[in-house]
CSV table of C-alpha atoms in Angstrom, one decimal:
chain,number,residue,atom,x,y,z
A,1,MET,CA,95.8,151.4,94.6
A,2,ASN,CA,93.9,148.6,96.1
A,3,GLU,CA,95.0,145.2,96.8
A,4,ASN,CA,91.9,143.6,95.2
A,5,GLU,CA,92.4,145.4,91.9
A,6,ASN,CA,96.0,144.3,91.8
A,7,PHE,CA,95.0,140.6,92.2
A,8,GLU,CA,92.3,141.2,89.7
A,9,SER,CA,94.8,142.3,87.0
A,10,LEU,CA,97.0,139.5,88.1
A,11,ARG,CA,94.2,137.0,87.5
A,12,GLN,CA,93.7,138.5,84.2
A,13,LEU,CA,97.4,138.0,83.3
A,14,LEU,CA,97.4,134.4,84.6
A,15,SER,CA,94.5,133.7,82.2
A,16,LEU,CA,97.0,133.8,79.5
A,17,LYS,CA,98.4,130.6,80.7
A,18,ARG,CA,95.3,128.8,79.7
A,19,HIS,CA,95.8,129.7,76.1
A,20,GLU,CA,99.2,128.1,76.0
A,21,VAL,CA,98.5,124.9,74.0
A,22,PRO,CA,100.7,122.0,72.9
A,23,PRO,CA,101.3,121.3,69.1
A,24,PRO,CA,98.1,120.3,67.2
A,25,GLY,CA,97.4,116.6,67.4
A,26,TYR,CA,99.6,116.2,70.5
A,27,PHE,CA,96.8,114.7,72.7
A,28,ASN,CA,95.7,112.4,69.9
A,29,ARG,CA,99.0,110.5,70.1
A,30,PHE,CA,99.6,110.8,73.8
A,31,SER,CA,97.7,107.9,75.1
A,32,GLY,CA,99.1,105.6,72.3
A,33,GLN,CA,102.7,106.5,73.3
A,34,VAL,CA,102.0,105.8,76.9
A,35,ILE,CA,100.4,102.5,76.2
A,36,ALA,CA,103.3,101.6,73.9
A,37,ARG,CA,105.8,102.3,76.7
A,38,ILE,CA,103.7,100.3,79.1
A,39,ARG,CA,103.8,97.3,76.7
A,40,ALA,CA,107.5,97.6,76.1
A,41,GLY,CA,108.1,97.7,79.8
A,42,GLU,CA,106.0,94.6,80.3
A,43,ARG,CA,107.8,92.7,77.6
A,44,GLU,CA,111.1,93.7,79.2
A,45,ALA,CA,110.1,92.6,82.6
A,46,GLU,CA,108.8,89.3,81.2
A,47,SER,CA,112.0,88.5,79.7
A,48,ALA,CA,113.8,89.4,82.9
A,49,THR,CA,111.5,87.4,85.2
A,50,PRO,CA,111.9,83.7,85.9
A,51,TRP,CA,109.1,81.4,84.7
A,52,TYR,CA,108.0,80.5,88.3
A,53,LEU,CA,107.6,84.2,89.3
A,54,ARG,CA,105.5,84.8,86.2
A,55,PHE,CA,103.5,81.8,87.0
A,56,MET,CA,102.9,83.2,90.6
A,57,GLN,CA,102.0,86.7,89.1
A,58,MET,CA,99.3,85.0,87.1
A,59,PHE,CA,97.5,84.1,90.3
A,60,GLU,CA,97.9,87.6,91.6
A,61,MET,CA,96.4,89.1,88.5
A,62,LYS,CA,93.6,86.6,87.8
A,63,PRO,CA,92.0,85.2,90.9
A,64,ALA,CA,89.7,83.2,88.7
A,65,PHE,CA,92.7,81.3,87.4
A,66,ALA,CA,94.0,80.6,90.9
A,67,SER,CA,90.6,79.2,91.9
A,68,SER,CA,90.3,77.1,88.7
A,69,PHE,CA,93.8,75.7,89.3
A,70,ALA,CA,93.0,74.8,92.9
A,71,SER,CA,89.8,73.1,91.8
A,72,ALA,CA,91.7,71.1,89.2
A,73,LEU,CA,94.2,70.0,92.0
A,74,CYS,CA,91.3,69.0,94.3
A,75,LEU,CA,89.6,67.0,91.6
A,76,LEU,CA,92.9,65.2,90.8
A,77,LEU,CA,93.4,64.4,94.5
A,78,LEU,CA,89.8,63.1,94.7
A,79,PHE,CA,90.2,61.0,91.7
A,80,GLY,CA,93.4,59.5,93.1
A,81,ILE,CA,91.8,58.5,96.3
A,82,VAL,CA,88.7,56.9,94.6
A,83,TYR,CA,90.9,55.0,92.3
A,84,ALA,CA,93.1,53.8,95.1
A,85,GLU,CA,90.1,52.5,97.0
A,86,GLN,CA,88.7,50.8,94.0
A,87,SER,CA,92.0,49.0,93.4
A,88,ASP,CA,92.0,47.9,97.2
A,89,GLN,CA,88.7,46.4,96.7
A,90,THR,CA,89.7,44.3,93.8
A,91,THR,CA,93.0,43.1,95.4
A,92,PRO,CA,92.4,42.8,99.1
A,93,GLN,CA,95.8,40.8,99.6
A,94,ALA,CA,97.6,43.9,98.5
A,95,SER,CA,96.4,45.9,101.4
A,96,LEU,CA,99.0,48.3,102.7
A,97,PHE,CA,97.8,47.8,106.3
A,98,PRO,CA,98.2,44.5,108.2
A,99,SER,CA,95.0,42.8,109.3
A,100,THR,CA,94.5,42.7,113.1
A,101,ALA,CA,92.8,39.4,112.8
A,102,MET,CA,95.2,36.4,113.1
A,103,SER,CA,95.9,35.1,109.8
A,104,SER,CA,97.2,31.6,108.9
A,105,GLU,CA,100.6,33.1,108.4
A,106,SER,CA,100.8,34.5,111.8
A,107,LEU,CA,100.3,31.1,113.3
A,108,VAL,CA,103.4,29.7,111.7
A,109,PRO,CA,105.9,31.3,114.2
A,110,ASN,CA,103.8,29.9,117.1
A,111,GLN,CA,104.1,26.4,115.6
A,112,VAL,CA,107.7,26.8,115.2
A,113,ALA,CA,108.1,27.8,118.8
A,114,LEU,CA,106.2,24.9,120.1
A,115,ASN,CA,108.3,22.5,117.9
A,116,SER,CA,111.5,23.9,119.4
A,117,MET,CA,110.2,23.3,122.9
A,118,SER,CA,109.6,19.7,122.2
A,119,GLN,CA,113.0,19.0,120.7
A,120,PRO,CA,116.3,19.2,122.7
A,121,PRO,CA,118.4,22.3,122.1
A,122,ALA,CA,121.4,22.0,119.9
A,123,PRO,CA,124.7,21.8,121.7
A,124,ASN,CA,127.0,24.7,122.0
A,125,VAL,CA,124.4,27.2,121.4
A,126,ASN,CA,125.3,30.6,122.3
A,127,VAL,CA,122.5,31.5,124.5
A,128,PHE,CA,123.4,35.2,124.8
A,129,ALA,CA,123.5,35.6,121.1
A,130,ASP,CA,119.9,34.6,121.0
A,131,SER,CA,118.4,36.2,124.0
A,132,ILE,CA,120.5,39.3,124.1
A,133,SER,CA,120.5,41.6,121.0
A,134,ASN,CA,122.0,45.0,120.6
A,135,SER,CA,119.5,45.9,118.0
A,136,ALA,CA,116.5,47.9,119.2
A,137,PRO,CA,113.2,46.4,118.4
A,138,SER,CA,111.4,48.1,115.7
A,139,SER,CA,108.1,49.6,116.5
A,140,LEU,CA,106.4,47.9,113.7
A,141,GLN,CA,107.5,44.3,115.1
A,142,PRO,CA,105.8,43.3,118.3
A,143,LEU,CA,108.2,42.1,120.9
A,144,PHE,CA,106.1,39.0,121.6
A,145,GLY,CA,104.9,38.0,118.2
A,146,SER,CA,102.1,39.3,116.1
A,147,SER,CA,99.5,37.5,118.3
A,148,GLY,CA,100.7,38.9,121.5
A,149,ASN,CA,101.6,35.4,122.9
A,150,VAL,CA,104.8,35.0,124.8
A,151,PHE,CA,107.1,32.5,123.2
A,152,ALA,CA,108.6,30.0,125.5
A,153,GLN,CA,112.1,28.6,124.7
A,154,GLN,CA,114.0,26.0,126.6
A,155,ALA,CA,117.2,27.4,128.1
A,156,SER,CA,120.3,25.3,128.4
A,157,PHE,CA,123.6,26.3,129.9
A,158,ASN,CA,126.9,24.7,128.9
A,159,PHE,CA,129.5,24.9,131.7
A,160,SER,CA,132.0,22.7,130.1
A,161,ARG,CA,135.2,24.4,129.0
B,1,MET,CA,91.4,138.4,96.9
B,2,ILE,CA,90.5,137.2,93.5
B,3,LYS,CA,88.0,134.7,92.8
B,4,ALA,CA,88.7,131.5,91.0
B,5,GLU,CA,86.8,131.3,87.8
B,6,PRO,CA,85.4,128.0,86.9
B,7,ILE,CA,87.5,126.6,84.0
B,8,GLU,CA,85.8,125.1,81.0
B,9,ARG,CA,87.1,121.6,81.0
B,10,GLU,CA,87.0,119.7,77.8
B,11,SER,CA,86.1,116.4,79.5
B,12,GLU,CA,83.9,116.6,82.6
B,13,THR,CA,84.7,114.4,85.6
B,14,PRO,CA,83.1,111.0,84.8
B,15,ALA,CA,80.6,109.3,87.0
B,16,PRO,CA,82.4,107.7,89.9
B,17,GLU,CA,81.0,104.2,89.2
B,18,HIS,CA,82.1,104.4,85.6
B,19,GLU,CA,85.5,105.5,86.6
B,20,SER,CA,85.8,102.8,89.2
B,21,ALA,CA,84.8,100.2,86.6
B,22,LEU,CA,87.5,101.3,84.3
B,23,VAL,CA,90.0,101.3,87.2
B,24,ALA,CA,89.0,97.8,88.2
B,25,ARG,CA,89.5,96.6,84.6
B,26,ALA,CA,92.9,98.5,84.4
B,27,ARG,CA,93.9,96.7,87.5
B,28,GLN,CA,93.3,93.3,85.8
B,29,GLY,CA,95.7,94.4,83.1
B,30,ASP,CA,93.2,95.7,80.6
B,31,LEU,CA,95.1,98.3,78.6
B,32,GLN,CA,92.1,99.4,76.7
B,33,ALA,CA,90.5,100.5,80.0
B,34,TYR,CA,93.7,102.3,80.9
B,35,ASP,CA,93.8,103.9,77.5
B,36,GLU,CA,90.3,105.4,78.2
B,37,LEU,CA,91.5,106.7,81.6
B,38,ILE,CA,94.5,108.3,80.0
B,39,LYS,CA,92.3,110.1,77.3
B,40,ARG,CA,90.2,111.5,80.1
B,41,TYR,CA,92.9,113.0,82.2
B,42,GLN,CA,95.8,113.6,79.9
B,43,GLU,CA,95.1,117.3,79.2
B,44,ARG,CA,94.7,118.2,82.8
B,45,ILE,CA,97.7,116.2,83.9
B,46,TYR,CA,99.9,117.6,81.1
B,47,ALA,CA,98.7,121.1,81.7
B,48,THR,CA,99.5,121.1,85.4
B,49,ILE,CA,103.0,119.8,84.7
B,50,TYR,CA,103.5,122.1,81.8
B,51,HIS,CA,102.5,125.2,83.9
B,52,MET,CA,104.9,123.9,86.7
B,53,THR,CA,107.9,123.5,84.4
B,54,SER,CA,107.2,126.0,81.6
B,55,ASN,CA,108.8,123.4,79.3
B,56,HIS,CA,106.8,121.4,76.8
B,57,GLU,CA,109.4,118.5,76.4
B,58,ASP,CA,109.7,118.0,80.1
B,59,ALA,CA,105.9,118.1,80.6
B,60,ASN,CA,105.5,115.6,77.9
B,61,ASP,CA,108.1,113.2,79.6
B,62,LEU,CA,106.8,113.7,83.0
B,63,ALA,CA,103.2,113.3,82.1
B,64,GLN,CA,103.9,110.0,80.4
B,65,GLU,CA,106.0,108.8,83.3
B,66,SER,CA,103.2,109.7,85.7
B,67,PHE,CA,100.7,107.6,83.8
B,68,ILE,CA,103.1,104.8,83.5
B,69,LYS,CA,103.8,105.0,87.2
B,70,ALA,CA,100.2,105.1,88.0
B,71,TYR,CA,99.6,102.0,85.9
B,72,SER,CA,102.3,100.0,87.7
B,73,ALA,CA,100.9,101.2,91.1
B,74,LEU,CA,97.3,100.5,90.4
B,75,LYS,CA,97.4,97.5,92.7
B,76,SER,CA,98.3,99.8,95.6
B,77,PHE,CA,95.4,102.1,94.8
B,78,LYS,CA,92.9,101.5,97.6
B,79,GLY,CA,90.1,103.8,96.4
B,80,GLY,CA,90.3,106.1,99.5
B,81,SER,CA,90.3,109.0,97.1
B,82,SER,CA,89.2,109.4,93.5
B,83,PHE,CA,91.5,107.9,90.8
B,84,TYR,CA,91.9,111.4,89.5
B,85,THR,CA,93.2,112.9,92.8
B,86,TRP,CA,95.4,109.9,93.2
B,87,LEU,CA,96.8,110.3,89.7
B,88,TYR,CA,97.3,114.0,90.3
B,89,ARG,CA,99.3,113.3,93.4
B,90,ILE,CA,101.6,111.1,91.5
B,91,ALA,CA,102.1,113.7,88.7
B,92,VAL,CA,102.5,116.5,91.2
B,93,ASN,CA,105.2,114.6,93.3
B,94,LYS,CA,107.1,113.5,90.2
B,95,THR,CA,107.1,117.1,88.9
B,96,ILE,CA,108.3,118.5,92.3
B,97,ASN,CA,111.1,115.9,92.5
B,98,PHE,CA,112.1,116.8,88.9
B,99,LEU,CA,112.1,120.5,89.6
B,100,LYS,CA,114.3,120.0,92.6
B,101,GLN,CA,116.8,118.1,90.6
B,102,ARG,CA,117.0,120.6,87.8
B,103,LYS,CA,117.3,123.6,90.1
B,104,ASN,CA,120.1,125.1,88.2
B,105,ARG,CA,118.7,124.4,84.8
B,106,GLN,CA,115.4,126.2,84.1
B,107,ALA,CA,115.2,126.4,80.3
B,108,MET,CA,111.7,127.4,79.1
B,109,SER,CA,110.2,125.8,76.1
B,110,LEU,CA,106.9,127.5,75.9
B,111,ASN,CA,103.8,126.3,73.8
B,112,ASP,CA,102.2,128.7,71.4
B,113,ILE,CA,99.3,130.7,72.4
B,114,ASP,CA,96.1,129.8,70.7
B,115,PHE,CA,94.2,132.2,68.6
B,116,GLN,CA,91.4,132.5,71.1
B,117,ALA,CA,93.6,134.5,73.4
B,118,GLU,CA,93.1,137.6,71.2
B,119,HIS,CA,89.4,137.3,72.0
B,120,ASP,CA,89.6,136.5,75.7
B,121,PRO,CA,88.1,139.5,77.5
B,122,ASP,CA,90.6,139.4,80.3
B,123,LEU,CA,93.5,139.6,78.0
B,124,VAL,CA,91.9,142.2,75.8
B,125,ALA,CA,91.3,144.3,78.9
B,126,LEU,CA,94.8,143.7,80.1
B,127,VAL,CA,96.5,144.7,76.9
B,128,SER,CA,94.2,147.5,75.8
B,129,GLU,CA,94.0,149.3,79.1
B,130,LYS,CA,96.7,151.7,80.2
B,131,THR,CA,99.2,149.4,81.7
B,132,PRO,CA,102.8,150.5,82.3
B,133,ARG,CA,103.8,148.3,79.3
B,134,ARG,CA,100.7,148.5,77.2
B,135,GLU,CA,102.8,148.0,74.2
B,136,ALA,CA,103.8,144.6,75.3
B,137,GLY,CA,102.5,141.8,73.2
B,138,LEU,CA,101.0,138.6,74.3
B,139,ASN,CA,104.2,136.8,73.5
B,140,GLU,CA,106.3,139.1,75.7
B,141,LEU,CA,103.6,138.8,78.5
B,142,GLN,CA,103.7,135.1,78.3
B,143,GLU,CA,107.5,135.0,78.7
B,144,LYS,CA,107.5,137.4,81.7
B,145,LEU,CA,104.7,135.6,83.3
B,146,ASN,CA,106.4,132.2,83.0
B,147,GLU,CA,109.7,133.6,84.3
B,148,ALA,CA,107.8,135.1,87.3
B,149,LEU,CA,106.1,131.8,88.0
B,150,LEU,CA,109.5,130.0,87.9
B,151,LYS,CA,110.8,132.3,90.7
B,152,LEU,CA,108.2,131.0,93.1
B,153,SER,CA,109.0,128.0,95.2
B,154,GLU,CA,107.3,124.7,94.0
B,155,PRO,CA,104.5,124.6,96.5
B,156,HIS,CA,103.7,128.3,95.9
B,157,ARG,CA,103.7,127.8,92.2
B,158,LEU,CA,101.6,124.7,92.4
B,159,VAL,CA,98.9,126.5,94.4
B,160,VAL,CA,98.7,129.3,91.8
B,161,VAL,CA,98.7,126.9,89.0
B,162,LEU,CA,96.0,124.7,90.4
B,163,HIS,CA,93.7,127.6,91.6
B,164,ASP,CA,94.3,130.5,89.4
B,165,VAL,CA,95.1,128.7,86.1
B,166,GLN,CA,93.2,125.4,86.5
B,167,GLY,CA,90.4,126.7,88.6
B,168,GLN,CA,90.4,124.0,91.2
B,169,SER,CA,88.9,124.6,94.6
B,170,HIS,CA,90.8,124.9,97.9
B,171,GLU,CA,89.5,121.6,99.0
B,172,GLU,CA,90.7,119.8,95.9
B,173,ILE,CA,94.1,121.4,96.2
B,174,ALA,CA,94.4,120.5,99.9
B,175,LYS,CA,93.7,116.8,98.9
B,176,VAL,CA,96.3,116.8,96.1
B,177,MET,CA,98.9,118.6,98.2
B,178,ASP,CA,98.0,116.6,101.3
B,179,CYS,CA,97.7,119.7,103.6
B,180,ASN,CA,94.9,121.6,105.1
B,181,ILE,CA,92.9,124.4,103.5
B,182,GLY,CA,94.4,127.0,105.6
B,183,THR,CA,97.8,126.2,104.3
B,184,VAL,CA,96.5,126.4,100.7
B,185,ARG,CA,95.0,129.8,101.4
B,186,SER,CA,98.1,131.3,103.0
B,187,ARG,CA,100.3,129.9,100.2
B,188,LEU,CA,98.0,131.3,97.6
B,189,PHE,CA,98.0,134.8,99.1
B,190,TYR,CA,101.8,134.7,99.6
B,191,ALA,CA,102.3,133.5,95.9
B,192,ARG,CA,100.1,136.2,94.5
B,193,GLN,CA,102.0,138.8,96.4
B,194,GLN,CA,105.1,137.5,95.0
B,195,LEU,CA,104.0,137.4,91.6
B,196,GLN,CA,102.5,140.8,91.9
B,197,SER,CA,105.8,142.3,92.8
B,198,TYR,CA,107.7,140.4,89.9
B,199,LEU,CA,105.1,141.5,87.4
B,200,SER,CA,104.5,145.0,88.6
B,201,ASP,CA,105.5,146.5,85.2
B,202,TYR,CA,103.0,144.5,83.5
B,203,LEU,CA,100.0,145.1,85.8
B,204,LYS,CA,97.8,148.1,85.7
B,205,LYS,CA,98.1,150.4,88.7
């Protein structure tokens, strides 16, 4: 008895396995069943997934959708900027940013300050209340006026009790 | 050593670019493309699982679950191996896990033997020649053969099924089992020896 011969007859016997076949028509239905199970699983997953996760999944599945969505956002932003600039040109007074040039309104405090210098101070004026303030100056309000000039104010001290 | 005979496959391996196109479409959620992939590989995947389990119902469930799992894991498929090898690995791992769980319950549910078996020269030779049990019919041989296969460990059974039944090369088996070719050869030799001892009454001497 030789080993090769034994394996040869084993090979012959194993060839029987190739003749074991599933019921007729089995493979005609197989792929349809798999696809149906996949669809059922997807429907189940969709109903269980919150809407925002499904929205994010759309980006993963369809990069084209993601890029078109981003393009639409960019266009919207661009339109917003252009529209805002146009509205600025039509109404310059409504500018969000203060003009660095001295306007007529900025002169008003200076005039007030000059007037106060020429007039005598009101009696019993609490000087410390005016000159010392506990509130910190706001960064948007210049300490010495919008024009950068130092205001002069006449000081008076009342020593009477 | 016996030589692996080339198996007549009903569907030849498709051109790689065609397969990759189908896989790409399936990854985008195209179920028609995936349906096409299933039709290409369903017979081979089912047959492998069936020969491992010797049970049609289990093979049906496991084959369907393998395709479903592969579809859900398509995003992780990097294309390092062919889709077929990747799918095979999923099916084989699923089957081995299943067999480990049902260790104590090995009920066979065998498929019928097709009419071509009576004309298969190998089987004709086996039955007609002077075997110790020459009177054994094909159905009895089928049952004894499946019982003997179930006695093998899963890795040894898998090697025999892939090589001697399905006609895959050692290289292909090594890829599917994620081991080297030497391991495949040694497992195959050991498995054949085991089968030979289990089936000695049905093999000619």
